[in-house]
XYZ file of C-alpha atoms in Angstrom:
343
model
C -33.390 -44.779 75.926
C -32.772 -48.292 74.596
C -34.840 -49.844 71.827
C -37.118 -52.702 72.839
C -35.666 -56.203 72.690
C -38.030 -58.915 71.510
C -37.649 -62.643 71.159
C -38.875 -64.278 67.963
C -42.161 -65.436 69.480
C -43.172 -62.028 70.835
C -42.080 -60.292 67.608
C -44.225 -62.603 65.495
C -47.202 -62.269 67.867
C -47.010 -58.468 67.882
C -46.722 -58.266 64.116
C -49.734 -60.495 63.637
C -51.817 -58.431 66.071
C -50.717 -55.123 64.536
C -51.549 -56.282 61.011
C -55.041 -57.258 62.149
C -55.592 -53.941 63.917
C -54.357 -51.977 60.913
C -56.822 -53.746 58.632
C -59.666 -53.146 61.086
C -58.833 -49.434 61.313
C -57.954 -48.847 57.647
C -54.431 -47.835 58.672
C -51.067 -47.730 56.949
C -47.652 -47.551 58.636
C -45.022 -45.030 57.594
C -41.627 -45.310 59.285
C -38.466 -43.262 59.230
C -35.091 -44.730 58.278
C -33.884 -44.177 61.861
C -36.513 -46.373 63.521
C -35.962 -50.017 64.419
C -35.552 -52.762 61.844
C -38.776 -54.331 63.168
C -40.815 -51.232 62.347
C -39.176 -50.737 58.970
C -39.820 -54.351 58.018
C -43.415 -54.179 59.218
C -44.080 -51.019 57.195
C -42.878 -52.690 54.021
C -44.647 -55.982 54.771
C -47.972 -54.159 55.088
C -47.690 -51.919 52.035
C -46.483 -48.889 53.955
C -43.441 -46.699 53.510
C -39.913 -46.416 54.915
C -38.326 -43.106 53.984
C -37.378 -39.584 55.077
C -39.881 -37.302 56.796
C -41.147 -35.551 53.668
C -41.693 -38.720 51.657
C -43.451 -40.249 54.667
C -45.975 -37.392 54.576
C -46.298 -37.469 50.797
C -46.900 -41.219 50.865
C -49.571 -40.782 53.493
C -51.253 -38.127 51.377
C -51.357 -40.364 48.316
C -52.400 -43.522 50.176
C -56.159 -44.123 50.524
C -55.948 -45.266 54.163
C -57.976 -43.168 56.598
C -55.450 -43.618 59.428
C -51.717 -42.944 59.222
C -49.519 -44.541 61.873
C -46.232 -42.665 61.947
C -43.135 -44.263 63.464
C -40.635 -41.493 63.996
C -40.509 -38.291 66.023
C -43.279 -35.811 66.749
C -42.580 -33.255 64.017
C -42.944 -36.064 61.458
C -46.413 -36.858 62.761
C -47.278 -33.170 62.641
C -46.028 -32.863 59.054
C -48.142 -35.862 58.085
C -51.185 -34.212 59.692
C -50.475 -30.855 58.046
C -50.423 -32.452 54.605
C -53.303 -34.802 55.427
C -55.690 -32.835 57.675
C -58.615 -35.103 56.833
C -56.840 -38.233 58.126
C -56.260 -39.554 61.625
C -52.550 -39.586 62.467
C -51.296 -41.831 65.291
C -47.819 -42.271 66.757
C -46.423 -44.982 69.058
C -45.196 -42.353 71.531
C -45.925 -38.608 71.438
C -42.999 -38.125 73.799
C -40.646 -38.882 70.902
C -39.348 -35.365 70.395
C -36.429 -33.971 68.351
C -33.558 -31.901 69.732
C -33.784 -29.514 66.771
C -37.501 -28.967 67.255
C -37.066 -28.462 71.016
C -34.245 -25.965 70.422
C -36.484 -23.687 68.334
C -39.575 -22.642 70.325
C -42.212 -20.926 68.207
C -42.305 -17.722 70.263
C -38.531 -17.287 70.089
C -38.525 -18.044 66.375
C -41.263 -15.446 65.822
C -39.171 -12.856 67.649
C -36.161 -13.856 65.528
C -38.184 -13.228 62.358
C -39.657 -9.973 63.657
C -36.153 -8.680 64.391
C -35.183 -9.173 60.727
C -38.206 -8.113 58.652
C -36.086 -7.661 55.520
C -35.218 -11.384 55.363
C -37.155 -14.441 54.229
C -37.259 -17.245 56.774
C -36.310 -20.778 55.714
C -36.789 -23.588 58.223
C -35.694 -27.188 58.209
C -38.452 -29.798 58.367
C -37.274 -30.725 61.890
C -39.462 -28.028 63.463
C -42.902 -27.741 65.025
C -46.088 -26.980 63.130
C -46.098 -23.499 64.708
C -42.597 -22.728 63.446
C -43.472 -23.983 59.975
C -46.559 -21.759 60.065
C -44.427 -18.674 60.771
C -41.781 -19.530 58.147
C -41.766 -18.440 54.518
C -40.264 -21.729 53.306
C -39.820 -25.253 54.680
C -36.994 -27.427 53.313
C -35.551 -30.881 53.793
C -31.836 -31.662 53.742
C -32.147 -33.125 50.258
C -33.458 -29.920 48.654
C -32.197 -27.182 50.991
C -29.191 -26.160 48.878
C -31.252 -25.870 45.696
C -33.978 -23.744 47.285
C -31.561 -21.469 49.118
C -29.475 -21.034 45.967
C -32.641 -20.133 44.065
C -33.721 -17.585 46.689
C -30.202 -16.137 46.740
C -30.270 -15.730 42.962
C -33.590 -13.910 43.353
C -31.791 -11.396 45.583
C -33.226 -12.470 48.932
C -31.422 -12.339 52.256
C -32.389 -15.194 54.549
C -32.962 -16.382 58.077
C -32.263 -20.060 58.695
C -33.453 -22.325 61.519
C -32.849 -24.430 63.461
C -29.739 -26.540 62.629
C -26.595 -24.423 62.555
C -24.420 -27.120 60.970
C -26.814 -27.762 58.107
C -27.317 -24.004 57.785
C -23.584 -23.359 57.588
C -23.199 -26.086 54.967
C -26.052 -24.625 52.896
C -24.636 -21.111 53.220
C -21.175 -22.256 52.168
C -22.414 -24.159 49.123
C -25.026 -21.635 47.993
C -23.203 -18.375 48.760
C -26.393 -16.956 50.280
C -26.550 -14.193 52.903
C -27.940 -16.128 55.896
C -28.346 -15.492 59.605
C -28.355 -18.840 61.406
C -30.308 -20.077 64.401
C -27.962 -21.927 66.746
C -29.647 -25.319 67.129
C -28.056 -28.730 66.563
C -28.928 -32.425 66.463
C -27.716 -34.421 69.472
C -26.712 -37.327 67.212
C -24.900 -35.497 64.422
C -23.315 -32.941 66.764
C -21.424 -35.808 68.419
C -19.404 -36.993 65.418
C -15.689 -36.278 65.904
C -13.376 -35.230 63.069
C -10.034 -36.385 64.519
C -11.415 -39.784 65.425
C -12.949 -40.030 61.958
C -9.544 -39.348 60.393
C -8.022 -42.179 62.403
C -10.839 -44.546 61.508
C -10.521 -43.714 57.820
C -6.768 -44.325 57.982
C -7.548 -47.831 59.225
C -10.068 -48.303 56.381
C -8.550 -46.405 53.436
C -10.827 -48.061 50.867
C -13.955 -46.849 52.645
C -16.036 -43.958 51.366
C -17.053 -41.492 54.080
C -20.763 -40.624 54.025
C -21.896 -37.655 56.110
C -25.274 -36.090 56.803
C -25.056 -32.266 56.599
C -26.359 -31.864 60.162
C -22.825 -32.859 61.219
C -20.147 -30.326 62.272
C -18.199 -28.594 59.498
C -14.964 -30.380 60.470
C -16.698 -33.736 59.872
C -18.341 -32.614 56.623
C -14.889 -31.589 55.369
C -13.792 -35.242 55.527
C -16.758 -36.578 53.535
C -16.738 -38.197 50.137
C -20.504 -37.756 49.973
C -22.610 -35.228 51.900
C -26.316 -35.856 51.634
C -29.746 -36.563 53.032
C -30.715 -39.991 54.329
C -32.081 -40.998 50.940
C -28.960 -39.730 49.171
C -26.648 -41.627 51.536
C -28.533 -44.875 50.970
C -28.216 -44.358 47.233
C -24.471 -43.754 47.618
C -24.026 -47.115 49.354
C -25.980 -48.790 46.582
C -24.152 -47.179 43.649
C -20.573 -46.423 44.710
C -17.979 -49.164 44.051
C -16.316 -48.965 47.480
C -16.424 -52.191 49.520
C -16.711 -50.294 52.821
C -18.489 -47.162 54.030
C -17.983 -45.060 57.140
C -21.379 -43.551 57.878
C -21.903 -40.375 59.913
C -25.616 -40.380 60.603
C -28.039 -42.234 62.864
C -27.231 -45.937 62.780
C -30.887 -46.808 62.280
C -30.204 -46.180 58.587
C -27.939 -49.248 58.441
C -30.923 -51.576 58.092
C -31.979 -49.991 54.791
C -28.363 -49.647 53.638
C -27.740 -53.369 54.185
C -30.872 -54.145 52.181
C -29.758 -51.836 49.350
C -26.190 -53.211 49.227
C -26.001 -56.536 51.115
C -22.399 -57.270 50.141
C -20.914 -54.065 51.520
C -19.468 -53.309 54.954
C -20.891 -50.425 56.986
C -18.931 -48.802 59.813
C -20.319 -46.289 62.304
C -18.472 -42.974 62.333
C -17.012 -42.234 65.782
C -18.867 -40.070 68.280
C -17.705 -39.626 71.866
C -16.044 -43.022 72.158
C -16.548 -45.816 74.651
C -18.863 -45.080 77.539
C -20.714 -42.288 75.728
C -24.177 -41.375 76.957
C -27.191 -42.046 74.758
C -27.297 -38.439 73.564
C -23.795 -38.700 72.159
C -24.004 -42.041 70.410
C -25.053 -42.583 66.831
C -28.700 -43.257 67.544
C -31.450 -40.797 68.420
C -32.873 -41.535 71.891
C -36.308 -40.323 70.774
C -36.365 -42.550 67.682
C -35.627 -45.427 70.059
C -38.929 -44.738 71.843
C -40.779 -46.288 68.907
C -41.388 -50.039 68.895
C -43.810 -52.842 68.120
C -45.176 -52.976 71.662
C -46.110 -49.298 71.684
C -47.486 -49.473 68.152
C -49.741 -52.382 69.134
C -50.857 -50.519 72.258
C -51.793 -47.327 70.409
C -53.763 -49.251 67.815
C -55.522 -51.194 70.564
C -56.532 -47.940 72.257
C -57.508 -46.199 69.024
C -60.423 -48.352 67.948
C -62.553 -46.652 65.327
C -64.706 -43.968 66.877
C -62.516 -43.492 69.941
C -60.147 -40.605 70.616
C -56.557 -41.751 71.224
C -54.105 -39.998 73.520
C -51.464 -40.717 70.859
C -53.284 -38.929 68.044
C -51.653 -35.897 66.428
C -53.733 -32.720 66.336
C -52.730 -29.481 64.597
C -54.869 -26.369 65.040
C -56.569 -25.629 61.696
C -55.204 -22.121 61.099
C -51.676 -23.260 62.051
C -51.949 -26.203 59.698
C -53.115 -24.015 56.825
C -50.178 -21.610 57.202
C -47.679 -24.439 57.633
C -49.057 -26.214 54.580
C -48.467 -23.064 52.533
C -44.765 -23.066 53.479
C -44.390 -26.777 52.771
C -46.275 -26.469 49.482
C -43.732 -23.925 48.248
C -41.058 -26.609 48.595
C -43.195 -29.217 46.850
C -43.978 -26.838 43.989
C -40.310 -25.916 43.670
C -39.282 -29.575 43.547
C -41.836 -30.288 40.820
C -40.813 -27.230 38.778
C -37.114 -28.003 39.117
C -37.665 -31.608 38.070
C -39.660 -30.458 35.039
C -36.882 -28.059 34.019
C -38.920 -24.921 34.697
C -36.318 -23.703 37.216
C -32.680 -23.429 36.216
C -30.024 -22.926 38.879
C -26.697 -21.363 37.952
C -23.344 -22.391 39.357
């Protein structure tokens, strides 16, 4: 899947039409860091949000708009709906899936939990509403270590799903007793440690930034391991003139905006001639674009049911919201100093 290519005239025309439609439908646009620069720019131009999946949903919850348009992948739209059940949630393309979500079917995850009744289940946000509903906790990459460390200190043994690389990183850092689901992200799985070593040797002044969904051998070479938000902050604050970045290259747009004078280099994946599932850009994120966003808003006039609207069954949403709320409550308590984590 290749992102849409627009000339300046079509881009301007689409943006103008989308802005009009959003006003007519009382809509706001929330976009993930991995979507196209056009969508990220449009979100910010219209008072929307560009962020990670959790902040996208939180923003939508706080915003008064009655319609949320979510540019990202399907689980992000579902999370927005779970936290905002009273709002209409639209996506440019409901076929925009996630390899982690697809690798963890709800029925298989339920069986996994049932086979280990003595363990709490902790799932990454990159999962379906049904999986979130079955889980005890939902986490994002930015808070996973803290929550797992806390649960470990409370004496809990854990199940983790779906990303095995992130799970192994969390287990290593936290010391928790964890059984890991064996899923992986098609983008982060493709980063190559030996090629990264060679690239870093050619750019010795560069800091290596790695998302924890990457393989352990790649994480071992990192100067900073962190979530999308944390990696953007590293580019902004670290003194290095160059950065080798091991995550989806859609994030480069926001990194350039945060630190315009710095050089960003893609970490190596499978080399020249790689297929789209082994390059540094998610093929499902690439399914989003201005043309599809305009089309879904055109078809979703107020009072009409859109084929691109996210629906989550009420009882599933209630159970999933409980698991997500635990994370939100933990984050608030930890920020307020009510939770202290040991070394």
